[in-house]
């Protein structure tokens, strides 16, 4: 049986982790490779690096990070943030990333998705959707949540599936950073309208939140701070989920 | 030295890194001479069936691969590299494979319960003994990413369930294939590479 996935996410800026893991055995809390190794040893199911480097020129640093990671960890690695061109994707995959997550560039130029899928295959093209509720509907935002595209989430979801995306990384802007739990209404809506896997993101503050989001149909749960600050480990979370009849890999 | 066939098939860096991690030399190459001189061959694969075959043809690697298989040295196909070892694939048209294993590759039918691609960690259960899985418990988890599958019983050594039952590993003499990605399957995946490389060593 396919297991539900738990995916820790590291925000990386100019090659350094911004929100670091709060573990005593870490030599350098800012080193993404060292943190990736810890998550690997905790049986994380995948790992996401979100590159939040502002300057386009300094983005090549991420390539070195990915490359160093690939030497040490043997689990799926997704890299997102600022990916604009086929060459950007090629560089990351060549360095050792398995998937890339595309957000703003896909909205600005949807044909970019078709091209990326044609060159690299659906399996490595993740579309990141940042969603916010306005009135009764959820809308897609880009540029780190600053720009409302006026596209409804469901319309965009259907379009990216038709264009060949292999997975959705769905972030609730309303819940992100609140630790109040995932946006269950948004996640349920997307899961029910998706034929490709959905990673829920934004709002995880305790193990129960991860249980809730799996119960309403998410295929994977992304979490940052809940694991970074050592409040709970991935193993503890998985044990708790198994006790609650959710199939995870221990 | 294990030759990892380089034909622009996605993230092959992790395949060579995994082989090195378990203590063997790996060479990412499209040079027939190096492939011929190797003690074992790995055919990775990411992307579409037809596209992969076209690239192998473009780099003139078809005969080299067939010769490697005939030479009886251990050969391992991974993911699409595994699918290519069957008779045909139906991804974007009908394409002929190497025909080592009987059967063809067809697409999963997507549904709300069974999303496609089949992506993530799923269990692998044995249908017959295979040295590739030495030291690995039955029903262990491995990492899968694929939209096409084969349910051929010919040479099947392990199966996995996802909306249907499909073949997750096959073996015929010196030719092995796995649908999952051992290089993405943490410790147990590395064990697969170790088992494969050990067999290659014995053949040296």
Short mmCIF file of N, CA and C in Angstrom, two decimals, chain B residues 47-108:
data_model
loop_
_atom_site.label_atom_id
_atom_site.label_comp_id
_atom_site.label_asym_id
_atom_site.label_seq_id
_atom_site.Cartn_x
_atom_site.Cartn_y
_atom_site.Cartn_z
N UNK B 47 11.70 9.61 -17.72
CA UNK B 47 11.09 10.21 -18.91
C UNK B 47 10.23 9.21 -19.63
N UNK B 48 10.00 9.46 -20.89
CA UNK B 48 9.08 8.63 -21.65
C UNK B 48 9.81 7.47 -22.34
N UNK B 49 9.11 6.35 -22.47
CA UNK B 49 9.64 5.12 -23.07
C UNK B 49 10.24 5.39 -24.46
N UNK B 50 9.41 5.98 -25.35
CA UNK B 50 9.85 6.20 -26.72
C UNK B 50 11.03 7.15 -26.81
N UNK B 51 10.98 8.19 -25.96
CA UNK B 51 12.03 9.18 -25.91
C UNK B 51 13.36 8.54 -25.50
N UNK B 52 13.29 7.63 -24.53
CA UNK B 52 14.49 6.94 -24.06
C UNK B 52 15.08 6.05 -25.15
N UNK B 53 14.21 5.29 -25.82
CA UNK B 53 14.68 4.43 -26.92
C UNK B 53 15.32 5.28 -28.02
N UNK B 54 14.67 6.41 -28.33
CA UNK B 54 15.21 7.30 -29.38
C UNK B 54 16.60 7.80 -29.01
N UNK B 55 16.76 8.14 -27.73
CA UNK B 55 18.07 8.65 -27.29
C UNK B 55 19.13 7.56 -27.34
N UNK B 56 18.76 6.35 -26.94
CA UNK B 56 19.71 5.23 -26.98
C UNK B 56 20.14 4.98 -28.43
N UNK B 57 19.17 5.16 -29.33
CA UNK B 57 19.47 4.98 -30.76
C UNK B 57 20.39 6.10 -31.24
N UNK B 58 20.04 7.32 -30.82
CA UNK B 58 20.82 8.51 -31.22
C UNK B 58 22.29 8.37 -30.80
N UNK B 59 22.51 7.83 -29.61
CA UNK B 59 23.89 7.66 -29.13
C UNK B 59 24.47 6.32 -29.54
N UNK B 60 23.74 5.59 -30.39
CA UNK B 60 24.22 4.33 -30.93
C UNK B 60 24.51 3.30 -29.83
N UNK B 61 23.62 3.22 -28.86
CA UNK B 61 23.88 2.36 -27.70
C UNK B 61 23.07 1.06 -27.70
N UNK B 62 22.17 0.91 -28.67
CA UNK B 62 21.29 -0.27 -28.69
C UNK B 62 22.10 -1.58 -28.76
N UNK B 63 23.02 -1.64 -29.73
CA UNK B 63 23.80 -2.87 -29.91
C UNK B 63 24.71 -3.12 -28.72
N UNK B 64 25.27 -2.02 -28.18
CA UNK B 64 26.15 -2.17 -27.02
C UNK B 64 25.39 -2.78 -25.84
N UNK B 65 24.15 -2.33 -25.66
CA UNK B 65 23.34 -2.86 -24.56
C UNK B 65 23.03 -4.34 -24.80
N UNK B 66 22.62 -4.67 -26.02
CA UNK B 66 22.31 -6.07 -26.32
C UNK B 66 23.54 -6.97 -26.14
N UNK B 67 24.72 -6.45 -26.55
CA UNK B 67 25.96 -7.22 -26.39
C UNK B 67 26.27 -7.44 -24.90
N UNK B 68 26.05 -6.39 -24.10
CA UNK B 68 26.30 -6.51 -22.65
C UNK B 68 25.43 -7.60 -22.06
N UNK B 69 24.17 -7.60 -22.46
CA UNK B 69 23.23 -8.59 -21.93
C UNK B 69 23.65 -9.99 -22.36
N UNK B 70 24.06 -10.12 -23.61
CA UNK B 70 24.49 -11.43 -24.13
C UNK B 70 25.79 -11.91 -23.48
N UNK B 71 26.62 -10.95 -23.06
CA UNK B 71 27.91 -11.33 -22.48
C UNK B 71 27.76 -11.96 -21.10
N UNK B 72 26.53 -11.98 -20.58
CA UNK B 72 26.19 -12.63 -19.31
C UNK B 72 26.66 -11.87 -18.08
N UNK B 73 27.19 -10.66 -18.26
CA UNK B 73 27.51 -9.91 -17.04
C UNK B 73 26.24 -9.29 -16.48
N UNK B 74 26.22 -9.04 -15.15
CA UNK B 74 25.00 -8.53 -14.54
C UNK B 74 24.57 -7.20 -15.15
N UNK B 75 23.28 -7.08 -15.39
CA UNK B 75 22.70 -5.91 -16.03
C UNK B 75 21.48 -5.51 -15.21
N UNK B 76 21.37 -4.21 -14.88
CA UNK B 76 20.25 -3.75 -14.05
C UNK B 76 19.53 -2.57 -14.70
N UNK B 77 18.25 -2.75 -14.98
CA UNK B 77 17.45 -1.65 -15.51
C UNK B 77 16.64 -1.02 -14.38
N UNK B 78 16.59 0.31 -14.37
CA UNK B 78 15.86 1.01 -13.31
C UNK B 78 14.74 1.87 -13.89
N UNK B 79 13.55 1.76 -13.31
CA UNK B 79 12.38 2.55 -13.70
C UNK B 79 12.12 2.42 -15.20
N UNK B 80 12.26 3.48 -15.97
CA UNK B 80 12.03 3.35 -17.41
C UNK B 80 13.09 2.42 -18.02
N UNK B 81 14.28 2.42 -17.43
CA UNK B 81 15.34 1.50 -17.85
C UNK B 81 14.91 0.04 -17.69
N UNK B 82 14.06 -0.22 -16.73
CA UNK B 82 13.46 -1.55 -16.51
C UNK B 82 12.39 -1.80 -17.56
N UNK B 83 11.55 -0.80 -17.77
CA UNK B 83 10.45 -0.95 -18.74
C UNK B 83 10.98 -1.21 -20.14
N UNK B 84 12.14 -0.61 -20.47
CA UNK B 84 12.72 -0.77 -21.81
C UNK B 84 13.10 -2.22 -22.09
N UNK B 85 13.26 -3.01 -21.02
CA UNK B 85 13.67 -4.41 -21.19
C UNK B 85 12.50 -5.30 -21.62
N UNK B 86 11.27 -4.75 -21.59
CA UNK B 86 10.10 -5.51 -22.04
C UNK B 86 9.94 -5.37 -23.56
N UNK B 87 8.91 -6.04 -24.08
CA UNK B 87 8.77 -6.08 -25.54
C UNK B 87 8.32 -4.76 -26.14
N UNK B 88 7.36 -4.10 -25.43
CA UNK B 88 6.90 -2.83 -25.98
C UNK B 88 6.32 -1.91 -24.91
N UNK B 89 6.27 -0.62 -25.26
CA UNK B 89 5.70 0.38 -24.36
C UNK B 89 4.73 1.25 -25.13
N UNK B 90 3.73 1.76 -24.42
CA UNK B 90 2.67 2.54 -25.09
C UNK B 90 2.65 4.01 -24.69
N UNK B 91 3.79 4.53 -24.21
CA UNK B 91 3.83 5.92 -23.79
C UNK B 91 4.05 6.80 -25.02
N UNK B 92 3.11 7.69 -25.34
CA UNK B 92 3.18 8.52 -26.55
C UNK B 92 3.44 7.67 -27.80
N UNK B 93 2.57 6.69 -28.08
CA UNK B 93 2.72 5.83 -29.26
C UNK B 93 3.19 4.44 -28.88
N UNK B 94 3.33 3.58 -29.86
CA UNK B 94 3.81 2.21 -29.58
C UNK B 94 5.30 2.14 -29.89
N UNK B 95 6.06 1.66 -28.92
CA UNK B 95 7.51 1.60 -29.11
C UNK B 95 8.03 0.22 -28.76
N UNK B 96 8.99 -0.24 -29.53
CA UNK B 96 9.58 -1.56 -29.27
C UNK B 96 10.65 -1.44 -28.20
N UNK B 97 10.66 -2.38 -27.26
CA UNK B 97 11.72 -2.43 -26.26
C UNK B 97 12.71 -3.52 -26.60
N UNK B 98 13.56 -3.87 -25.63
CA UNK B 98 14.61 -4.87 -25.87
C UNK B 98 14.05 -6.30 -25.89
N UNK B 99 12.88 -6.50 -25.32
CA UNK B 99 12.25 -7.82 -25.40
C UNK B 99 12.93 -8.90 -24.57
N UNK B 100 13.68 -8.52 -23.55
CA UNK B 100 14.31 -9.52 -22.67
C UNK B 100 13.23 -10.17 -21.80
N UNK B 101 12.36 -9.32 -21.25
CA UNK B 101 11.21 -9.81 -20.48
C UNK B 101 9.98 -9.74 -21.38
N UNK B 102 9.13 -10.78 -21.29
CA UNK B 102 7.91 -10.77 -22.12
C UNK B 102 6.86 -9.86 -21.52
N UNK B 103 6.13 -9.15 -22.36
CA UNK B 103 5.06 -8.29 -21.86
C UNK B 103 5.25 -6.85 -22.31
N UNK B 104 4.26 -6.02 -21.97
CA UNK B 104 4.33 -4.63 -22.39
C UNK B 104 4.00 -3.70 -21.23
N UNK B 105 4.23 -2.40 -21.45
CA UNK B 105 4.00 -1.41 -20.40
C UNK B 105 2.80 -0.55 -20.76
N UNK B 106 1.85 -0.46 -19.84
CA UNK B 106 0.63 0.31 -20.08
C UNK B 106 0.44 1.36 -18.99
N UNK B 107 -0.48 2.28 -19.23
CA UNK B 107 -0.65 3.38 -18.29
C UNK B 107 -1.63 3.05 -17.16
N UNK B 108 -1.33 3.54 -15.98
CA UNK B 108 -2.28 3.48 -14.87
C UNK B 108 -3.48 4.35 -15.23
#
